[in-house]
Tab-separated table of N, CA and C in Angstrom:
chain	number	residue	atom	x	y	z
B	1	MET	N	0.857	-1.165	0.000
B	1	MET	CA	0.000	0.000	0.000
B	1	MET	C	0.906	1.233	0.000
B	2	PRO	N	0.783	2.058	-1.016
B	2	PRO	CA	1.678	3.227	-1.089
B	2	PRO	C	1.288	4.333	-0.107
B	3	ALA	N	2.172	4.621	0.790
B	3	ALA	CA	1.965	5.723	1.738
B	3	ALA	C	2.339	7.032	1.058
B	4	ILE	N	1.699	8.110	1.472
B	4	ILE	CA	2.041	9.427	0.944
B	4	ILE	C	2.089	10.433	2.091
B	5	ASN	N	2.665	11.566	1.800
B	5	ASN	CA	2.692	12.685	2.738
B	5	ASN	C	1.995	13.870	2.098
B	6	PHE	N	1.362	14.669	2.934
B	6	PHE	CA	0.792	15.922	2.443
B	6	PHE	C	1.218	17.019	3.400
B	7	CYS	N	1.633	18.125	2.829
B	7	CYS	CA	2.140	19.248	3.615
B	7	CYS	C	1.045	20.299	3.732
B	8	ILE	N	0.804	20.752	4.950
B	8	ILE	CA	-0.221	21.771	5.173
B	8	ILE	C	0.396	23.008	5.811
B	9	ARG	N	-0.201	24.153	5.493
B	9	ARG	CA	0.213	25.418	6.107
B	9	ARG	C	-0.927	25.897	7.002
B	10	TRP	N	-0.592	26.115	8.254
B	10	TRP	CA	-1.552	26.562	9.259
B	10	TRP	C	-1.767	28.073	9.164
B	11	PRO	N	-2.803	28.587	9.812
B	11	PRO	CA	-3.076	30.030	9.760
B	11	PRO	C	-1.924	30.909	10.257
B	12	ASP	N	-1.059	30.376	11.108
B	12	ASP	CA	0.077	31.166	11.603
B	12	ASP	C	1.296	31.089	10.680
B	13	GLY	N	1.153	30.392	9.554
B	13	GLY	CA	2.241	30.274	8.583
B	13	GLY	C	3.133	29.065	8.785
B	14	SER	N	2.986	28.369	9.898
B	14	SER	CA	3.798	27.170	10.120
B	14	SER	C	3.309	26.046	9.204
B	15	GLU	N	4.206	25.128	8.908
B	15	GLU	CA	3.873	24.014	8.031
B	15	GLU	C	4.142	22.691	8.732
B	16	ASP	N	3.320	21.705	8.412
B	16	ASP	CA	3.500	20.350	8.928
B	16	ASP	C	3.414	19.361	7.776
B	17	SER	N	4.249	18.351	7.838
B	17	SER	CA	4.160	17.234	6.913
B	17	SER	C	3.298	16.172	7.581
B	18	CYS	N	2.258	15.753	6.893
B	18	CYS	CA	1.304	14.797	7.450
B	18	CYS	C	1.380	13.485	6.674
B	19	TYR	N	1.109	12.393	7.363
B	19	TYR	CA	1.238	11.046	6.814
B	19	TYR	C	-0.121	10.425	6.528
B	20	SER	N	-0.191	9.714	5.413
B	20	SER	CA	-1.342	8.872	5.117
B	20	SER	C	-0.828	7.534	4.601
B	21	PRO	N	-1.396	6.432	5.069
B	21	PRO	CA	-0.958	5.122	4.601
B	21	PRO	C	-1.497	4.767	3.218
B	22	SER	N	-2.288	5.654	2.632
B	22	SER	CA	-2.931	5.360	1.357
B	22	SER	C	-3.021	6.620	0.499
B	23	THR	N	-3.037	6.406	-0.796
B	23	THR	CA	-3.172	7.524	-1.739
B	23	THR	C	-4.589	8.088	-1.772
B	24	VAL	N	-5.517	7.515	-1.034
B	24	VAL	CA	-6.894	8.006	-1.023
B	24	VAL	C	-6.953	9.487	-0.643
B	25	VAL	N	-5.945	9.970	0.064
B	25	VAL	CA	-5.902	11.385	0.452
B	25	VAL	C	-5.937	12.287	-0.784
B	26	ARG	N	-5.386	11.798	-1.884
B	26	ARG	CA	-5.393	12.585	-3.132
B	26	ARG	C	-6.806	12.828	-3.654
B	27	GLU	N	-7.752	12.015	-3.242
B	27	GLU	CA	-9.146	12.219	-3.643
B	27	GLU	C	-9.786	13.357	-2.855
B	28	HIS	N	-9.140	13.782	-1.785
B	28	HIS	CA	-9.706	14.798	-0.904
B	28	HIS	C	-8.923	16.109	-0.897
B	29	PHE	N	-7.614	16.022	-1.149
B	29	PHE	CA	-6.752	17.201	-1.108
B	29	PHE	C	-5.940	17.305	-2.391
B	30	SER	N	-5.655	18.543	-2.794
B	30	SER	CA	-4.755	18.772	-3.922
B	30	SER	C	-3.841	19.945	-3.594
B	31	SER	N	-2.662	19.920	-4.158
B	31	SER	CA	-1.676	20.975	-3.916
B	31	SER	C	-2.257	22.340	-4.273
B	32	GLY	N	-2.023	23.315	-3.415
B	32	GLY	CA	-2.495	24.674	-3.649
B	32	GLY	C	-3.905	24.947	-3.158
B	33	GLN	N	-4.598	23.931	-2.732
B	33	GLN	CA	-5.967	24.067	-2.240
B	33	GLN	C	-5.968	24.800	-0.900
B	34	SER	N	-6.958	25.644	-0.696
B	34	SER	CA	-7.124	26.362	0.563
B	34	SER	C	-8.565	26.195	1.013
B	35	MET	N	-8.749	26.012	2.320
B	35	MET	CA	-10.111	25.821	2.821
B	35	MET	C	-10.213	26.289	4.264
B	36	PRO	N	-11.426	26.600	4.703
B	36	PRO	CA	-11.621	26.964	6.110
B	36	PRO	C	-11.189	25.811	7.019
B	37	LEU	N	-10.724	26.161	8.193
B	37	LEU	CA	-10.230	25.168	9.146
B	37	LEU	C	-11.254	24.068	9.415
B	38	ALA	N	-12.501	24.431	9.646
B	38	ALA	CA	-13.527	23.428	9.948
B	38	ALA	C	-13.693	22.440	8.796
B	39	GLN	N	-13.676	22.939	7.581
B	39	GLN	CA	-13.787	22.064	6.412
B	39	GLN	C	-12.557	21.165	6.298
B	40	PHE	N	-11.386	21.730	6.555
B	40	PHE	CA	-10.163	20.930	6.521
B	40	PHE	C	-10.233	19.785	7.528
B	41	LEU	N	-10.664	20.081	8.747
B	41	LEU	CA	-10.746	19.039	9.776
B	41	LEU	C	-11.703	17.925	9.365
B	42	GLU	N	-12.836	18.304	8.828
B	42	GLU	CA	-13.819	17.314	8.385
B	42	GLU	C	-13.243	16.465	7.250
B	43	THR	N	-12.589	17.126	6.300
B	43	THR	CA	-12.016	16.419	5.158
B	43	THR	C	-10.860	15.526	5.583
B	44	ALA	N	-10.007	16.021	6.468
B	44	ALA	CA	-8.877	15.223	6.954
B	44	ALA	C	-9.379	13.983	7.684
B	45	GLU	N	-10.413	14.149	8.488
B	45	GLU	CA	-10.960	13.001	9.213
B	45	GLU	C	-11.507	11.959	8.244
B	46	THR	N	-12.242	12.415	7.245
B	46	THR	CA	-12.779	11.498	6.239
B	46	THR	C	-11.653	10.779	5.504
B	47	ALA	N	-10.675	11.544	5.035
B	47	ALA	CA	-9.577	10.973	4.248
B	47	ALA	C	-8.751	9.978	5.060
B	48	LEU	N	-8.391	10.347	6.267
B	48	LEU	CA	-7.548	9.458	7.073
B	48	LEU	C	-8.312	8.233	7.575
B	49	ASN	N	-9.601	8.375	7.821
B	49	ASN	CA	-10.407	7.199	8.172
B	49	ASN	C	-10.528	6.251	6.978
B	50	GLU	N	-10.695	6.817	5.778
B	50	GLU	CA	-10.736	5.982	4.576
B	50	GLU	C	-9.400	5.276	4.374
B	51	ALA	N	-8.309	6.006	4.575
B	51	ALA	CA	-6.977	5.416	4.428
B	51	ALA	C	-6.786	4.271	5.423
B	52	SER	N	-7.173	4.492	6.658
B	52	SER	CA	-7.061	3.450	7.674
B	52	SER	C	-7.947	2.253	7.320
B	53	GLY	N	-9.119	2.536	6.775
B	53	GLY	CA	-10.025	1.470	6.350
B	53	GLY	C	-9.433	0.608	5.249
B	54	ARG	N	-8.700	1.242	4.346
B	54	ARG	CA	-8.039	0.474	3.288
B	54	ARG	C	-6.979	-0.456	3.876
B	55	VAL	N	-6.255	0.042	4.862
B	55	VAL	CA	-5.258	-0.801	5.533
B	55	VAL	C	-5.955	-1.980	6.204
B	56	GLU	N	-7.058	-1.684	6.891
B	56	GLU	CA	-7.791	-2.748	7.585
B	56	GLU	C	-8.301	-3.804	6.604
B	57	LYS	N	-8.801	-3.340	5.466
B	57	LYS	CA	-9.313	-4.276	4.465
B	57	LYS	C	-8.200	-5.190	3.948
B	58	LYS	N	-7.019	-4.626	3.755
B	58	LYS	CA	-5.909	-5.402	3.199
B	58	LYS	C	-5.199	-6.267	4.245
B	59	PHE	N	-5.006	-5.720	5.447
B	59	PHE	CA	-4.183	-6.407	6.442
B	59	PHE	C	-4.950	-6.928	7.662
B	60	GLY	N	-6.211	-6.515	7.801
B	60	GLY	CA	-7.010	-7.017	8.909
B	60	GLY	C	-6.957	-6.177	10.173
B	61	TYR	N	-6.290	-5.042	10.129
B	61	TYR	CA	-6.228	-4.142	11.288
B	61	TYR	C	-6.144	-2.703	10.795
B	62	PHE	N	-6.681	-1.798	11.584
B	62	PHE	CA	-6.668	-0.398	11.182
B	62	PHE	C	-5.261	0.177	11.329
B	63	CYS	N	-5.040	1.334	10.727
B	63	CYS	CA	-3.713	1.962	10.752
B	63	CYS	C	-3.623	2.954	11.908
B	64	SER	N	-2.886	2.584	12.929
B	64	SER	CA	-2.740	3.476	14.084
B	64	SER	C	-1.987	4.752	13.709
B	65	SER	N	-1.108	4.687	12.715
B	65	SER	CA	-0.377	5.892	12.292
B	65	SER	C	-1.319	6.927	11.690
B	66	ALA	N	-2.310	6.482	10.942
B	66	ALA	CA	-3.290	7.414	10.378
B	66	ALA	C	-4.106	8.061	11.493
B	67	MET	N	-4.477	7.268	12.489
B	67	MET	CA	-5.249	7.807	13.604
B	67	MET	C	-4.398	8.738	14.466
B	68	ASP	N	-3.127	8.420	14.619
B	68	ASP	CA	-2.216	9.323	15.334
B	68	ASP	C	-2.084	10.644	14.595
B	69	GLN	N	-1.992	10.571	13.254
B	69	GLN	CA	-1.874	11.792	12.458
B	69	GLN	C	-3.124	12.644	12.619
B	70	LEU	N	-4.281	12.020	12.582
B	70	LEU	CA	-5.529	12.752	12.758
B	70	LEU	C	-5.576	13.421	14.128
B	71	SER	N	-5.151	12.720	15.144
B	71	SER	CA	-5.109	13.285	16.494
B	71	SER	C	-4.173	14.492	16.563
B	72	THR	N	-3.029	14.395	15.921
B	72	THR	CA	-2.073	15.503	15.888
B	72	THR	C	-2.672	16.710	15.179
B	73	ILE	N	-3.342	16.467	14.061
B	73	ILE	CA	-3.982	17.552	13.309
B	73	ILE	C	-5.042	18.234	14.174
B	74	LYS	N	-5.892	17.449	14.819
B	74	LYS	CA	-6.953	18.023	15.655
B	74	LYS	C	-6.376	18.827	16.814
B	75	SER	N	-5.323	18.324	17.401
B	75	SER	CA	-4.689	19.016	18.522
B	75	SER	C	-4.133	20.372	18.095
B	76	LYS	N	-3.437	20.400	16.969
B	76	LYS	CA	-2.875	21.670	16.507
B	76	LYS	C	-3.983	22.618	16.060
B	77	ALA	N	-5.007	22.090	15.423
B	77	ALA	CA	-6.114	22.922	14.951
B	77	ALA	C	-6.795	23.648	16.100
B	78	ALA	N	-6.827	23.027	17.266
B	78	ALA	CA	-7.469	23.642	18.430
B	78	ALA	C	-6.815	24.974	18.800
B	79	GLN	N	-5.564	25.162	18.435
B	79	GLN	CA	-4.863	26.417	18.713
B	79	GLN	C	-5.472	27.593	17.958
B	80	PHE	N	-6.207	27.295	16.888
B	80	PHE	CA	-6.744	28.344	16.029
B	80	PHE	C	-8.255	28.504	16.162
B	81	ASP	N	-8.845	27.868	17.176
B	81	ASP	CA	-10.296	27.936	17.375
B	81	ASP	C	-10.816	29.362	17.488
B	82	SER	N	-10.057	30.227	18.120
B	82	SER	CA	-10.534	31.594	18.331
B	82	SER	C	-10.081	32.555	17.234
B	83	ALA	N	-9.356	32.054	16.244
B	83	ALA	CA	-8.893	32.913	15.145
B	83	ALA	C	-10.075	33.321	14.272
B	84	ASP	N	-9.946	34.469	13.644
B	84	ASP	CA	-10.985	34.983	12.759
B	84	ASP	C	-10.825	34.357	11.375
B	85	ASN	N	-11.750	33.496	10.997
B	85	ASN	CA	-11.768	32.851	9.689
B	85	ASN	C	-10.455	32.122	9.361
B	86	PRO	N	-10.017	31.198	10.210
B	86	PRO	CA	-8.761	30.492	9.936
B	86	PRO	C	-8.876	29.592	8.708
B	87	ARG	N	-7.824	29.591	7.899
B	87	ARG	CA	-7.787	28.774	6.690
B	87	ARG	C	-6.533	27.908	6.693
B	88	ILE	N	-6.658	26.778	6.046
B	88	ILE	CA	-5.555	25.838	5.892
B	88	ILE	C	-5.234	25.743	4.406
B	89	GLU	N	-3.954	25.766	4.089
B	89	GLU	CA	-3.529	25.575	2.705
B	89	GLU	C	-2.853	24.213	2.581
B	90	ILE	N	-3.223	23.490	1.543
B	90	ILE	CA	-2.545	22.241	1.215
B	90	ILE	C	-1.368	22.637	0.325
B	91	VAL	N	-0.177	22.584	0.875
B	91	VAL	CA	1.015	23.014	0.147
B	91	VAL	C	1.381	21.987	-0.918
B	92	SER	N	1.363	20.715	-0.538
B	92	SER	CA	1.699	19.662	-1.501
B	92	SER	C	1.104	18.334	-1.057
B	93	VAL	N	0.911	17.474	-2.032
B	93	VAL	CA	0.471	16.101	-1.789
B	93	VAL	C	1.398	15.221	-2.618
B	94	SER	N	2.189	14.410	-1.947
B	94	SER	CA	3.154	13.587	-2.704
B	94	SER	C	3.225	12.176	-2.162
């Protein structure tokens, strides 16, 4: 199963490289895309749950790395809850 990384830029300008165990993330994110934080969180949860589901289907167990990544994303996103119209940019998907 080909794993990929996607780089995101947070509202404060910092960037994080995020992991997905499956290319399914490409169905949800594309390089240069920008979206409101709430939409990003919803999309990231959908994409990473789908990726973990693909791992489970193939290997019989879910991907803890995908769930860890989702937890990390949610934790960092909480820092921007009070920001005015926070947006996330998808810098790259590779």
